[in-house]
Every structure is written in structure tokens, then in C-alpha cells.
mmCIF file of C-alpha atoms in Angstrom:
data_model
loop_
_atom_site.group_PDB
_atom_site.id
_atom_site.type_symbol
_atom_site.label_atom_id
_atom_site.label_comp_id
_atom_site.label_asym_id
_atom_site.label_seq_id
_atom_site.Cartn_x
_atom_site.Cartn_y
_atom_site.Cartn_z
ATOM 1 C CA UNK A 1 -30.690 2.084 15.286
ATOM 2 C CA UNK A 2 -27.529 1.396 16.352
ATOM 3 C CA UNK A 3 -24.570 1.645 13.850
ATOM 4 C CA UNK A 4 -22.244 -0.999 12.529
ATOM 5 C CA UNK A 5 -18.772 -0.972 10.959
ATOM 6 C CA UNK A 6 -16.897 -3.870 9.770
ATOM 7 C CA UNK A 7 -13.255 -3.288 9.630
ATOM 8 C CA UNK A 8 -11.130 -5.997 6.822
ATOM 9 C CA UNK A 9 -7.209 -5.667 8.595
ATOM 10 C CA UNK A 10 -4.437 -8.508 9.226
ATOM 11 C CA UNK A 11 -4.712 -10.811 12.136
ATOM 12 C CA UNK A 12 -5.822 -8.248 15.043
ATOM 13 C CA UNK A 13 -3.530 -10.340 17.287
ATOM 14 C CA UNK A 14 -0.302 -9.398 15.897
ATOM 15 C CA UNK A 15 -0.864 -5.770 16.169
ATOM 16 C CA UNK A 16 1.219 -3.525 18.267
ATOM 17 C CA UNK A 17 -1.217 -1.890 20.333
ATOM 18 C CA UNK A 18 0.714 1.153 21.445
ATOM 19 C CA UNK A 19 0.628 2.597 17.761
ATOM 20 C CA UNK A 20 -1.530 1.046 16.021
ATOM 21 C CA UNK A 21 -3.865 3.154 14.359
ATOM 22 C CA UNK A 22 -6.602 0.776 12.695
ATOM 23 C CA UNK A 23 -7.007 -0.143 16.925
ATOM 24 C CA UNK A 24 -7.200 3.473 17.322
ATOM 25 C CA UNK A 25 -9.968 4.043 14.892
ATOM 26 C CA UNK A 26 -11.822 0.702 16.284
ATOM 27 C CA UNK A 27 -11.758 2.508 19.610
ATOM 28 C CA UNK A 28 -13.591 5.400 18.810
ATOM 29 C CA UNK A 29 -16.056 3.814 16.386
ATOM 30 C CA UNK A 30 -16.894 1.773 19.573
ATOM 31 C CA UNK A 31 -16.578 4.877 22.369
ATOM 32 C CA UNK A 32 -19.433 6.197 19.602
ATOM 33 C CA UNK A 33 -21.650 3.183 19.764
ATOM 34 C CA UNK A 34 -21.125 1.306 16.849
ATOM 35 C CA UNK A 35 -21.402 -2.417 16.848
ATOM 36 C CA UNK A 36 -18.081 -4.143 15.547
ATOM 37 C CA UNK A 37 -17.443 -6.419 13.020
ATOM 38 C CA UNK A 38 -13.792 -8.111 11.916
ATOM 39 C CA UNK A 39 -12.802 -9.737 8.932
ATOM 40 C CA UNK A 40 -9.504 -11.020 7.132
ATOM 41 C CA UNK A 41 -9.014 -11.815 3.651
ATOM 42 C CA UNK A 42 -9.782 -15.238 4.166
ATOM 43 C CA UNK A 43 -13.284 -14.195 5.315
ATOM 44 C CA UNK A 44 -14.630 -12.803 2.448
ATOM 45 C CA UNK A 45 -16.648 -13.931 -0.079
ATOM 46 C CA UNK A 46 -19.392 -13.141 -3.019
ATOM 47 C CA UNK A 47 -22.841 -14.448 -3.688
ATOM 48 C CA UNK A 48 -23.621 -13.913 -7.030
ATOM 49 C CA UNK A 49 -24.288 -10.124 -7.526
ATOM 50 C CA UNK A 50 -23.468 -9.964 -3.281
ATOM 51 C CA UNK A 51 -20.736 -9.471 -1.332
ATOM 52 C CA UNK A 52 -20.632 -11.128 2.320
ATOM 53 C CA UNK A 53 -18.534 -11.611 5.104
ATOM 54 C CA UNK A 54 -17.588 -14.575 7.860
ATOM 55 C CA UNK A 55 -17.479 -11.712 10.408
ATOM 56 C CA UNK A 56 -16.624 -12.184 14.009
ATOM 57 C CA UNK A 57 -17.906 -9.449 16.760
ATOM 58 C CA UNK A 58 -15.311 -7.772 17.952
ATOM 59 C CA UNK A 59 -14.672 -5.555 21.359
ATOM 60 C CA UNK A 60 -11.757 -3.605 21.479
ATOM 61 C CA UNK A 61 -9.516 -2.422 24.736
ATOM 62 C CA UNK A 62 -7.076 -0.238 25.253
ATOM 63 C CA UNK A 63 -5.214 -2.604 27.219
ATOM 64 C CA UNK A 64 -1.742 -3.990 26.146
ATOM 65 C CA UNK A 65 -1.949 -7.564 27.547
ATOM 66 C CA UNK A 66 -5.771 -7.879 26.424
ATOM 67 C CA UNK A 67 -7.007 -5.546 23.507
ATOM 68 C CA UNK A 68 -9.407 -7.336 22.044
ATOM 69 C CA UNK A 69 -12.194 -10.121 22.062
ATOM 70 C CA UNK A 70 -13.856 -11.987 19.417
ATOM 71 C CA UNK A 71 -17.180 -13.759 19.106
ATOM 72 C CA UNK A 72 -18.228 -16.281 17.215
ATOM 73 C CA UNK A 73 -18.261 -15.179 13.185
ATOM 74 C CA UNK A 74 -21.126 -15.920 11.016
ATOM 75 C CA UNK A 75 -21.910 -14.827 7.374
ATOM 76 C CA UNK A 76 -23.114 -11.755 7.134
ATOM 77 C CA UNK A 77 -24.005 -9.200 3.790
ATOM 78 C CA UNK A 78 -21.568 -6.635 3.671
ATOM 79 C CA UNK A 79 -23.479 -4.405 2.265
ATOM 80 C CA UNK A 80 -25.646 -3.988 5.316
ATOM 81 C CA UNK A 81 -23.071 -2.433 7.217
ATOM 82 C CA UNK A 82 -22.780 1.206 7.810
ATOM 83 C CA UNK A 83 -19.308 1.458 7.189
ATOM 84 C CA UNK A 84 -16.276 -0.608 6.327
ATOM 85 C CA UNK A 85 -12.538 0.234 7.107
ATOM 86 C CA UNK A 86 -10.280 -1.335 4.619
ATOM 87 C CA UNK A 87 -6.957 -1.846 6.724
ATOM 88 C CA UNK A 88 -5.088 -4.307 5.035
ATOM 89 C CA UNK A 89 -1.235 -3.531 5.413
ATOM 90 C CA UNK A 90 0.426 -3.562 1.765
ATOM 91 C CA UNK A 91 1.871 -5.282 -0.428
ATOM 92 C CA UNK A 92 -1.199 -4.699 -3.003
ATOM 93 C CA UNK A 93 -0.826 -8.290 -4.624
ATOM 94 C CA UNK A 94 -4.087 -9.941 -6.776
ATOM 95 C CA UNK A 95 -5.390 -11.334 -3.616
ATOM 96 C CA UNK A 96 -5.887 -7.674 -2.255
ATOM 97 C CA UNK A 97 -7.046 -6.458 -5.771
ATOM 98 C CA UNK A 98 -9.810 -9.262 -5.485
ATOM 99 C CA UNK A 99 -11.053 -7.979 -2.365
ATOM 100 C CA UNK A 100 -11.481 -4.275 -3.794
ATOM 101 C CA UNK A 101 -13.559 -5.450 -6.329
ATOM 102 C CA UNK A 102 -15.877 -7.751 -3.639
ATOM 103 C CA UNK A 103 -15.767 -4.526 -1.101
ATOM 104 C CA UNK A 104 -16.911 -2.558 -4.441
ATOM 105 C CA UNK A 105 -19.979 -4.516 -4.378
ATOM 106 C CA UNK A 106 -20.551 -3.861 -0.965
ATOM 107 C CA UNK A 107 -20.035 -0.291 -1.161
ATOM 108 C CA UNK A 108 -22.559 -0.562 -4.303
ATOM 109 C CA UNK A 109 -24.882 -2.156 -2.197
ATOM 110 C CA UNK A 110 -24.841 1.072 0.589
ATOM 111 C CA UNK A 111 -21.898 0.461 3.014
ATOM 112 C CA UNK A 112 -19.101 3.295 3.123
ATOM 113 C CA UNK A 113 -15.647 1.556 2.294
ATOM 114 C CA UNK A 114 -12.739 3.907 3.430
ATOM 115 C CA UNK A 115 -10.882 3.912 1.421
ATOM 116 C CA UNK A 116 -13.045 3.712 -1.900
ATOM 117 C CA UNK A 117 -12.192 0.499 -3.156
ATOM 118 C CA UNK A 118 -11.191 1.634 -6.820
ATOM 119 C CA UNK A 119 -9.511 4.353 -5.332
ATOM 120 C CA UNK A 120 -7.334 1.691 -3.753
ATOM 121 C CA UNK A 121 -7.146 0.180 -6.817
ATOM 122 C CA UNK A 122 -5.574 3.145 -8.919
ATOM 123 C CA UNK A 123 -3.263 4.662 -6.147
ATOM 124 C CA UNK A 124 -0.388 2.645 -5.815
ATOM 125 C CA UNK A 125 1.044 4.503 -2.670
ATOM 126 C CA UNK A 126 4.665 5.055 -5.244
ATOM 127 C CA UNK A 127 3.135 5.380 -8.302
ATOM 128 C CA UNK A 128 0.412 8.100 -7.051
ATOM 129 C CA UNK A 129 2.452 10.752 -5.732
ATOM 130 C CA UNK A 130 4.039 11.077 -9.495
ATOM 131 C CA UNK A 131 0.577 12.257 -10.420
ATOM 132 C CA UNK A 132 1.776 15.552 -8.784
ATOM 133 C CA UNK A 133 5.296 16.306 -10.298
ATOM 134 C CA UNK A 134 5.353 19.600 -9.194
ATOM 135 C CA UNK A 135 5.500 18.468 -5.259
ATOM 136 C CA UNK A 136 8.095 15.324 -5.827
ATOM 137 C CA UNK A 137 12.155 15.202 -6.346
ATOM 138 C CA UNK A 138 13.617 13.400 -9.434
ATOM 139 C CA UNK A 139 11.786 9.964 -9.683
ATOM 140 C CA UNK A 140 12.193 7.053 -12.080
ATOM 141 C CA UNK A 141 10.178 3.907 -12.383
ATOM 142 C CA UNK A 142 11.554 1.056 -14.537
ATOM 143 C CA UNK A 143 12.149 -2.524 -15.057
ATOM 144 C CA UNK A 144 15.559 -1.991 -17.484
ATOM 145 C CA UNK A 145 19.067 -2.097 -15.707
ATOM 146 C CA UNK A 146 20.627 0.279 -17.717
ATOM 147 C CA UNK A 147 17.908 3.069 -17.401
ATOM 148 C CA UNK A 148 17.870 2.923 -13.914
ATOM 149 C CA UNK A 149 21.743 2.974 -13.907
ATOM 150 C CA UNK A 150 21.307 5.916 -16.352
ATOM 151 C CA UNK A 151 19.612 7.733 -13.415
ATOM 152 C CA UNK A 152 21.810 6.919 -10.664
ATOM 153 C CA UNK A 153 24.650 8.103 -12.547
ATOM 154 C CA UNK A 154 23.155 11.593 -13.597
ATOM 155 C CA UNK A 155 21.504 12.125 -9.491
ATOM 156 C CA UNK A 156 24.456 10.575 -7.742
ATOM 157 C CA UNK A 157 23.102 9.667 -4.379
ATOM 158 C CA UNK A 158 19.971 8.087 -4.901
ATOM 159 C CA UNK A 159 17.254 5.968 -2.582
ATOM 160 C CA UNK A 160 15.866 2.424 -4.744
ATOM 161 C CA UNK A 161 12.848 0.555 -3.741
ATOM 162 C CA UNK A 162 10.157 -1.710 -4.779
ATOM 163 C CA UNK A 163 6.499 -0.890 -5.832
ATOM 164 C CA UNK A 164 4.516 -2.692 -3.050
ATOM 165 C CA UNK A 165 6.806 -2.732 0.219
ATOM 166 C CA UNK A 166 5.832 -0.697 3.753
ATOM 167 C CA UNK A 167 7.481 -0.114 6.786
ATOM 168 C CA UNK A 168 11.020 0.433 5.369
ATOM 169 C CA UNK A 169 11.404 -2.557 3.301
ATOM 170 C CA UNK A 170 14.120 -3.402 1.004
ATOM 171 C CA UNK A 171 14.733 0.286 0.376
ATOM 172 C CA UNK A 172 18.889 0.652 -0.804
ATOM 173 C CA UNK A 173 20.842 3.573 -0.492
ATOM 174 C CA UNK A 174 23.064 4.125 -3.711
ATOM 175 C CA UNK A 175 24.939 5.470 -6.159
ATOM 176 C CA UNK A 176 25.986 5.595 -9.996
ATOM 177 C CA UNK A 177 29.139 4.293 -8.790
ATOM 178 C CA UNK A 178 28.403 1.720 -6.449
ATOM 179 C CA UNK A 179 30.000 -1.416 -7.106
ATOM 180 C CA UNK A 180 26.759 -3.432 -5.595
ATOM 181 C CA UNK A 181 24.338 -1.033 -7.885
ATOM 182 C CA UNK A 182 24.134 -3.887 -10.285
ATOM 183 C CA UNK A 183 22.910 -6.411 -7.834
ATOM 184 C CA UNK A 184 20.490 -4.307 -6.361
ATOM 185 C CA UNK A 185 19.527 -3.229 -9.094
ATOM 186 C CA UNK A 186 18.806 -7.175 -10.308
ATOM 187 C CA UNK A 187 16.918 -7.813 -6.962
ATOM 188 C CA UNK A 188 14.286 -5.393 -6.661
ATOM 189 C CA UNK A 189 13.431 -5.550 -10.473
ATOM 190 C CA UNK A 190 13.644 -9.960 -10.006
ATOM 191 C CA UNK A 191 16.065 -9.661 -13.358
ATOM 192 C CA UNK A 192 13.974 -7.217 -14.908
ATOM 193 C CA UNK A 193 10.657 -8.508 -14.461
ATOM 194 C CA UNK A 194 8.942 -6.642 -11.660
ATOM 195 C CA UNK A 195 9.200 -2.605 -11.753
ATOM 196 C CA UNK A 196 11.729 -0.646 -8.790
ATOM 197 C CA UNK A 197 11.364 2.808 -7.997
ATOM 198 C CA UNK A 198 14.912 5.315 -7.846
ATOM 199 C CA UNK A 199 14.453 8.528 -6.470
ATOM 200 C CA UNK A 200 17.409 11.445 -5.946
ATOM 201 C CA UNK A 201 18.579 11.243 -2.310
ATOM 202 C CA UNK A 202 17.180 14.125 -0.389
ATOM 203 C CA UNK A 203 19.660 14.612 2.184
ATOM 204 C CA UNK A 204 17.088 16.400 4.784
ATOM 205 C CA UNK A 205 16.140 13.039 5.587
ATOM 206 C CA UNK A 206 18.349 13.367 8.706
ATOM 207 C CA UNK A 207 15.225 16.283 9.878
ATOM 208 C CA UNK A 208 12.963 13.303 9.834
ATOM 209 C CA UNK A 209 10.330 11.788 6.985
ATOM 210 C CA UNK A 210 7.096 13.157 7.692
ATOM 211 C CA UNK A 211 3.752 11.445 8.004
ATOM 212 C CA UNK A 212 0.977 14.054 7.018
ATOM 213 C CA UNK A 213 -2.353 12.995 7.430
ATOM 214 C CA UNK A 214 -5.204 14.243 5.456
ATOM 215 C CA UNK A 215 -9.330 13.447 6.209
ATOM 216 C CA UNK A 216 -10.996 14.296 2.958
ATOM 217 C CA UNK A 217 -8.251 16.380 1.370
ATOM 218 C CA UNK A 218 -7.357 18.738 4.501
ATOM 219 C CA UNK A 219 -4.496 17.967 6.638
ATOM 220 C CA UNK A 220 -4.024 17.582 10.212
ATOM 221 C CA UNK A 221 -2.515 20.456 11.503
ATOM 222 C CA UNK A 222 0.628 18.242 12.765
ATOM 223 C CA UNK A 223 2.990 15.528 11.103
ATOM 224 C CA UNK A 224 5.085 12.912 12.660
ATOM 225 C CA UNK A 225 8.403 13.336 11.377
ATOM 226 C CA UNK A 226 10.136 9.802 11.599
ATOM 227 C CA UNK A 227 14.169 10.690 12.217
ATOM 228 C CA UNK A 228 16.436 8.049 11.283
ATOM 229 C CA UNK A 229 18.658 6.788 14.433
ATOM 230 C CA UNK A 230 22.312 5.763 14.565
ATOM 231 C CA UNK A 231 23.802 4.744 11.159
ATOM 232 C CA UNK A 232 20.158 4.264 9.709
ATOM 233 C CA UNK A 233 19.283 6.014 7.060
ATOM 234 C CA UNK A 234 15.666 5.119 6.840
ATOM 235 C CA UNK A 235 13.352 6.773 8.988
ATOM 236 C CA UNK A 236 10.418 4.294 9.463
ATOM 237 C CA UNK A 237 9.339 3.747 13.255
ATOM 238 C CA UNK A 238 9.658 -0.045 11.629
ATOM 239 C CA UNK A 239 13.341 0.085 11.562
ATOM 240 C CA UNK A 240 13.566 2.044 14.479
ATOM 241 C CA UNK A 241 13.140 6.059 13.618
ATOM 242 C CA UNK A 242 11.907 8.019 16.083
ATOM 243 C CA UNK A 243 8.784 9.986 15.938
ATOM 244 C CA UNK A 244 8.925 13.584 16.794
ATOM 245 C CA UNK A 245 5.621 15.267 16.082
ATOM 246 C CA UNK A 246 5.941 18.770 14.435
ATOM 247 C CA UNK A 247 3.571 21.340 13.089
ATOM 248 C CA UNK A 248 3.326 21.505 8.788
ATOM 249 C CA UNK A 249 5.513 24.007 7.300
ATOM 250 C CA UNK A 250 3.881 26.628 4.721
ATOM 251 C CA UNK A 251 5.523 24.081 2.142
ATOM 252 C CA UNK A 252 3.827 20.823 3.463
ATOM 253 C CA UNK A 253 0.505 22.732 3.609
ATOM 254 C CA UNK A 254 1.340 23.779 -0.240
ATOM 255 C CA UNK A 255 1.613 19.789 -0.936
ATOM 256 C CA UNK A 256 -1.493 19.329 1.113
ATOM 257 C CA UNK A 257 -3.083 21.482 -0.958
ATOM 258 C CA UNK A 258 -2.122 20.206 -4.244
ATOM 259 C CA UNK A 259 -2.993 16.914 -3.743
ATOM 260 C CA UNK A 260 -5.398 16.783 -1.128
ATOM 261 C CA UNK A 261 -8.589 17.641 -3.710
ATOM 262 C CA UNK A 262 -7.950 14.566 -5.990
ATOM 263 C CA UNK A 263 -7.394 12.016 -3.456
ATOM 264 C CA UNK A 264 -11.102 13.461 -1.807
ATOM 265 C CA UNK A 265 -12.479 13.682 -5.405
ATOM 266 C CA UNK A 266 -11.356 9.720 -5.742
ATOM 267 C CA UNK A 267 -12.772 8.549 -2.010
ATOM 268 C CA UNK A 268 -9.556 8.701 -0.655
ATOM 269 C CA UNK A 269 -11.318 9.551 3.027
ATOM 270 C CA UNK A 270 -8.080 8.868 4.713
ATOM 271 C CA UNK A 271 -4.475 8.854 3.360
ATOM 272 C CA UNK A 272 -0.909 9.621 4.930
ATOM 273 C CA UNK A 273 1.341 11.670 3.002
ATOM 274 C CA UNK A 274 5.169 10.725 3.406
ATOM 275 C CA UNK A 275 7.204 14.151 2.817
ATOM 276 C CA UNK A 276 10.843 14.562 3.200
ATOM 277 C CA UNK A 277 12.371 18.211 3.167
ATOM 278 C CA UNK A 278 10.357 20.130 0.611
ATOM 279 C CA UNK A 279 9.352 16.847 -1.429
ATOM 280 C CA UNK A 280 6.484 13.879 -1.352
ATOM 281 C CA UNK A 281 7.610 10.581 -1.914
ATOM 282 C CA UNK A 282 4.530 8.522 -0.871
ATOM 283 C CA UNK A 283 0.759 8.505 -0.970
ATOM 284 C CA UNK A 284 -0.180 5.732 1.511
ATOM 285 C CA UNK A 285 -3.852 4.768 0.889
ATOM 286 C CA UNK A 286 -4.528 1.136 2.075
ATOM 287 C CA UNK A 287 -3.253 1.699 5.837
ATOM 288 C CA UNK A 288 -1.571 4.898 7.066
ATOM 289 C CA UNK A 289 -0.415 5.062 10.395
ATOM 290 C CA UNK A 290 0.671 7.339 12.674
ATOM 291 C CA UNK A 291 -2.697 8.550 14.600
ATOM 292 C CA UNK A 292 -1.569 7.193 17.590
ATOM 293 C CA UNK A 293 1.793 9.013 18.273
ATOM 294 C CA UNK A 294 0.458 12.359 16.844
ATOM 295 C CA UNK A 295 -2.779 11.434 19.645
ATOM 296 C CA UNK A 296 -0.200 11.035 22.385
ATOM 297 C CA UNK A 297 1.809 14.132 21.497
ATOM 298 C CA UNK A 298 -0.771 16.748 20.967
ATOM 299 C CA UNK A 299 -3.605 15.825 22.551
ATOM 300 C CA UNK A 300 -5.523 15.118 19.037
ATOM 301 C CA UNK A 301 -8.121 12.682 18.309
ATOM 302 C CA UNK A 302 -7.506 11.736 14.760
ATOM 303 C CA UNK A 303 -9.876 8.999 14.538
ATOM 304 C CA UNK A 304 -12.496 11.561 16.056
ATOM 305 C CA UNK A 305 -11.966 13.839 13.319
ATOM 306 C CA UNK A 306 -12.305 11.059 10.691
ATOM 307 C CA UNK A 307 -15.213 9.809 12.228
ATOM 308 C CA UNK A 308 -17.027 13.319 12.544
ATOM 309 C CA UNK A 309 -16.226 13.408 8.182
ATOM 310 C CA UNK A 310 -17.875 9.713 8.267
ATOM 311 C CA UNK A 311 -20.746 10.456 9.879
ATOM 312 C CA UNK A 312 -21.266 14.326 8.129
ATOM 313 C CA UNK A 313 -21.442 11.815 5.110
ATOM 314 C CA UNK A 314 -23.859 8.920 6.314
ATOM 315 C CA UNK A 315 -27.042 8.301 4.695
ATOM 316 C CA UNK A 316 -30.071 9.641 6.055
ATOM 317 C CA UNK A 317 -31.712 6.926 7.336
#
């Protein structure tokens, strides 16, 4: 019988094919004969006790100018799929809460959701990594001014940032004595309303923030360390870092190691760890990135690797 995977990711049109890594995955669950399935938030819906889909086929290319090709969608039970990648770029708002608790149904119902929907739920990507305080620098996370003033004053140097942003996004580099700490300070938290993350600077930013991927708790044996460029001091490829791959240090392995068990214990099948110098800052669940450029570099197939774990846990049928 031949396999079927429905993958729930932002308009497939507005990816950037070169790197993007939910393409990458599509790729090889097609190269391996699975019949594909897309969906966007707007597609989804449940029947009473089911959940179900307005799912388009979907053929994927490699192929810059024409990557993909859609047919026409129809409603469809999720939970007859074999497996369902859950690709949906942050932020984690109540829309994308909703659809963990629909894709929870479907995973009830026998599909495999990467990542496990409450698992999604209960890993925010900033939040998480404090579950492991032994691995991360000086973190606070608070809604009150003066507390997070408190902290920047005793640090120095720190990096502030909201809970749900990606890709580089509205992250400030600052100090206790910044004359603009105040305002920053009042934007990310919306006058003390929403929560803002502050974390001590770590200065070996400049050798790159590295992407470490893990498949079911065990790492790839090579990260992507994103280098900031020019006066940048954020290191995302979205604000123009540069990508180096490198192999993981004894200390990145030791991370690996501490964290990697939970996140396979909560269905976290496939999750990016963000590591600067000796230290983990992020746990990126809902879409980590980076197979592509780690692919090109070393001659990897990530999405092979994750596939070979997805399949070693398929249901007899």
C-alpha cells in the first residue's frame, strides 16, 4: 500500500527553495514513494470526535523557478494518513494552539504528527531550554520593567527578545545603562502585558550561533553555525549570517545529551538546538531549519535520517 504524509506549513509558494527544509523533507518523503498531501491553517477542520483536512496533492521539485504543483484539494480524515509534518513557522499564537489540539485527534486516530502535537504545545522554543539550567547562560523571563532592568544592570551586556519571534526578530542588544533600555524594554513586554526574554550577552556570538539538529534525541554529527556579518550582531541566515557548517564540540554533544532524552520522551521527533559558545538559548520545535545547508556542505541527508526514525516507528500494517 502505498504511503501518505500530509504536511500542515505556510503558503508553499513563498518558500525559499534553496534552504528550505520542510521542501527538503517533502522531497525525500516523495523520492520514497509516499503520496503527498498539503494543508494550511485555513484547511483544517473537526467533525465531531474527527479531525479532517481540505488537502490538496502536492508534487514537489527541486527546481527554483517551479518547485511545486498542486491538485485539486478535497476533504479528507486526517487520521488516515501515515504521517503528518507539522511545519508551521512560529509565532505560536491561539490559532496554532487550535490546530495542535485538532492534529491531536488525528494523531489519536493513528497518523504520526512530528512533532507530537502537545509536545508543541508545552515547548515554547524560549521557555524550554530553561528546563535545562545547567546547559543555558543567565536568563530572565518577565513582564515587570524594573526586574528586567534589575538584570541588565547586574549582567551588563545583555540580548532582549520576545517569546514567540523566529528568524532574528525584534531581538535588542543592551545594557543596564542604555538610555533606550526603557523603551525597549516597554515594546517587547506591550507596557507590561506580554512576557520578554533577557539573557547575558555571550560574546562568542562573533564564532557563529549554532543550529544542532537532533532526530529522536541524538544529534547530527554537524551544526550550522550562523556568523553574524558586518555590524550585525545577530546571526540568523534571516538577517543575513552566514552559515558555516562545523562538527559538535565535546560541549555541544554534552548539551545534546542532556536534553536530547526529554524532548524524545515528549515526541519531539525533530528539533534544532540554537547554541552559542558553551550555552543553549533555543529549543526550536515547530519548524527548525537548517537541513539544507548542512545537506549541501557535508554530503548528509537529514531528511533521510529522519525518515529512516519515521519509518523504524510505523505501524505494522
Amino acid at each position: 500500500m502505498t504511503p501518505t504524509l500530509a504536511v500542515l506549513m505556510d503558503p508553499i509558494a513563498a518558500i525559499h527553495v534553496k534552504k528550505d527544509s520542510t521542501l527538503a523533507l517533502l522531497l525525500e518523503a516523495q523520492r520514497r514513494g509516499y503520496r503527498l498531501a498539503y494543508l494550511t491553517q485555513g484547511s483544517l477542520a473537526q467533525r465531531h470526535a474527527e479531525a479532517w483536512g481540505y488537502a490538496a496533492p502536492l508534487t514537489v521539485r527541486d527546481d527554483a523557478h517551479d518547485w511545486f504543483t498542486l491538485g485539486e484539494a478535497q476533504w479528507i480524515n486526517l487520521g488516515k494518513f501515515d504521517v503528518i509534518l507539522a511545519r508551521k513557522d512560529p509565532p505560536f499564537d491561539a490559532q496554532f494552539l487550535y490546530d495542535t489540539m485538532l492534529l491531536e485527534r488525528a494523531q489519536a486516530d493513528g497518523a504520526q504528527v512530528i512533532n507530537d502535537p502537545r509536545g508543541l504545545r508545552d515547548a515554547n522554543e524560549k521557555f524550554f531550554a530553561l528546563h535545562f539550567p545547567q546547559c543555558c547562560a543567565p536568563t530572565l523571563i518577565a513582564r515587570d520593567a524594573a526586574e528586567l532592568k534589575r538584570f541588565a544592570r547586574e549582567h551588563g551586556k545583555v540580548v532582549l527578545k520576545p517569546l514567540d519571534g523566529m528568524g532574528g526578530r525584534s531581538i535588542f542588544l543592551s545594557s543596564g545603562n542604555d538610555p533606550n533600555l526603557n523603551v525597549i524594554i516597554e515594546t517587547l513586554t506591550e507596557e507590561g502585558r506580554t512576557f520578554a526574554l533577557a539573557q547575558k550577552f555571550i560574546p562568542e556570538i562573533s564564532a557563529g550561533d549554532k543550529r544542532i539538529l537532533l532526530i529522536d534525541g541524538e544529534p547530527v554529527p554537524y551544526a550550522l553555525a550562523r556568523m553574524p556579518q558586518g555590524d550585525e550582531f545577530r546571526g540568523n541566515l534571516a538577517r543575513g549570517g552566514k552559515g558555516v557548517g562545523v562538527p559538535l564540540s565535546d560541549r555541544d554533544r554534552w548539551i545534546a545529551a542532556q536534553v536530547g532524552p526529554t524532548l524524545k520522551a515528549r515526541g519531539m521527533r525533530f528539533v534544532g538546538l540554537d547554541v552559542i559558545g558553551d550555552w543553549l538559548t533555543e529549543v526550536n520545535v515547530t519548524s527548525p531549519t537548517c537541513i539544507r545547508e548542512l545537506d549541501a556542505q557535508f554530503g548528509l541527508n537529514i531528511a533521510g535520517m529522519l525518515f529512516d526514525a519515521i519509518e523504524r516507528n510505523a505501524s505494522p500494517t
